[in-house]
Amino acid sequence: MWFIAGEDMAACSPSTGTLPAFLPVALEPPLQSAASSQAEIRIEIPHRRTTLTVHWPATDAEGCARFVREILR
């Protein structure tokens, strides 16, 4: 992301033909939003006259895959 420096903003004019000075600004990486941290994997397994529903945190998709492999054995 770039911002125009305050003093250079006034000097930037089509009539003067000068370009503004730009300063690089380091930004922190975005934090995980509440929605993404609460995302889940939902698996519904029909069994006889009922359905088993499993809610697994999406942050542990690998663990969910291991769980499904074990069920399918």
Coordinates of C-alpha atoms in Angstrom, one line a residue:
M1 CA 0.0 0.0 0.0
W2 CA 1.3 3.5 -0.8
F3 CA 0.4 6.9 0.6
I4 CA 1.3 10.4 -0.8
A5 CA 3.5 12.3 1.6
G6 CA 1.7 15.4 3.0
E7 CA 4.1 18.1 1.7
D8 CA 4.3 16.5 -1.7
M9 CA 0.6 16.4 -2.1
A10 CA 0.5 20.2 -2.5
A11 CA 3.4 20.1 -5.0
C12 CA 1.6 17.5 -7.1
S13 CA -0.2 19.4 -9.8
P14 CA -0.8 18.8 -13.5
S15 CA 0.5 22.3 -14.2
T16 CA 3.9 21.8 -12.5
G17 CA 4.5 18.4 -14.1
T18 CA 6.0 17.0 -10.9
L19 CA 5.2 13.6 -9.5
P20 CA 4.4 13.1 -5.9
A21 CA 6.8 11.2 -3.6
F22 CA 5.4 7.8 -2.4
L23 CA 6.2 6.1 0.9
P24 CA 5.9 2.4 1.3
V25 CA 3.9 1.5 4.4
A26 CA 4.3 -1.9 6.1
L27 CA 1.0 -3.5 7.1
E28 CA 0.3 -6.3 9.6
P29 CA -1.3 -9.4 8.1
P30 CA -5.0 -9.4 8.6
L31 CA -6.3 -11.2 11.6
Q32 CA -8.6 -14.2 11.2
S33 CA -12.2 -13.0 11.3
A34 CA -14.6 -14.6 13.8
A35 CA -16.5 -16.2 10.9
S36 CA -13.5 -17.9 9.5
S37 CA -12.2 -19.1 12.9
Q38 CA -15.7 -20.6 13.6
A39 CA -16.0 -22.3 10.2
E40 CA -16.7 -26.0 10.4
I41 CA -17.0 -29.1 8.4
R42 CA -20.4 -30.7 8.7
I43 CA -20.8 -34.4 7.9
E44 CA -24.2 -36.2 8.0
I45 CA -24.1 -40.0 8.1
P46 CA -27.5 -41.7 7.7
H47 CA -27.8 -44.8 9.8
R48 CA -31.0 -46.9 9.9
R49 CA -33.8 -44.4 10.9
T50 CA -31.5 -41.7 12.2
T51 CA -28.7 -39.4 11.0
L52 CA -25.4 -38.9 12.8
T53 CA -24.2 -35.3 12.4
V54 CA -20.6 -34.5 13.0
H55 CA -19.4 -30.9 13.3
W56 CA -15.6 -30.6 12.9
P57 CA -13.5 -27.4 13.0
A58 CA -12.4 -26.4 9.5
T59 CA -9.0 -25.6 11.0
D60 CA -8.4 -29.3 11.5
A61 CA -9.5 -30.6 8.1
E62 CA -6.7 -33.2 8.2
G63 CA -8.0 -34.6 11.4
C64 CA -11.5 -34.8 9.9
A65 CA -10.1 -36.7 6.9
R66 CA -8.5 -39.2 9.3
F67 CA -11.8 -39.6 11.1
V68 CA -13.7 -40.3 7.9
R69 CA -11.2 -42.8 6.7
E70 CA -11.5 -44.7 10.0
I71 CA -15.3 -44.7 9.8
L72 CA -15.2 -46.1 6.2
R73 CA -13.0 -49.1 7.2

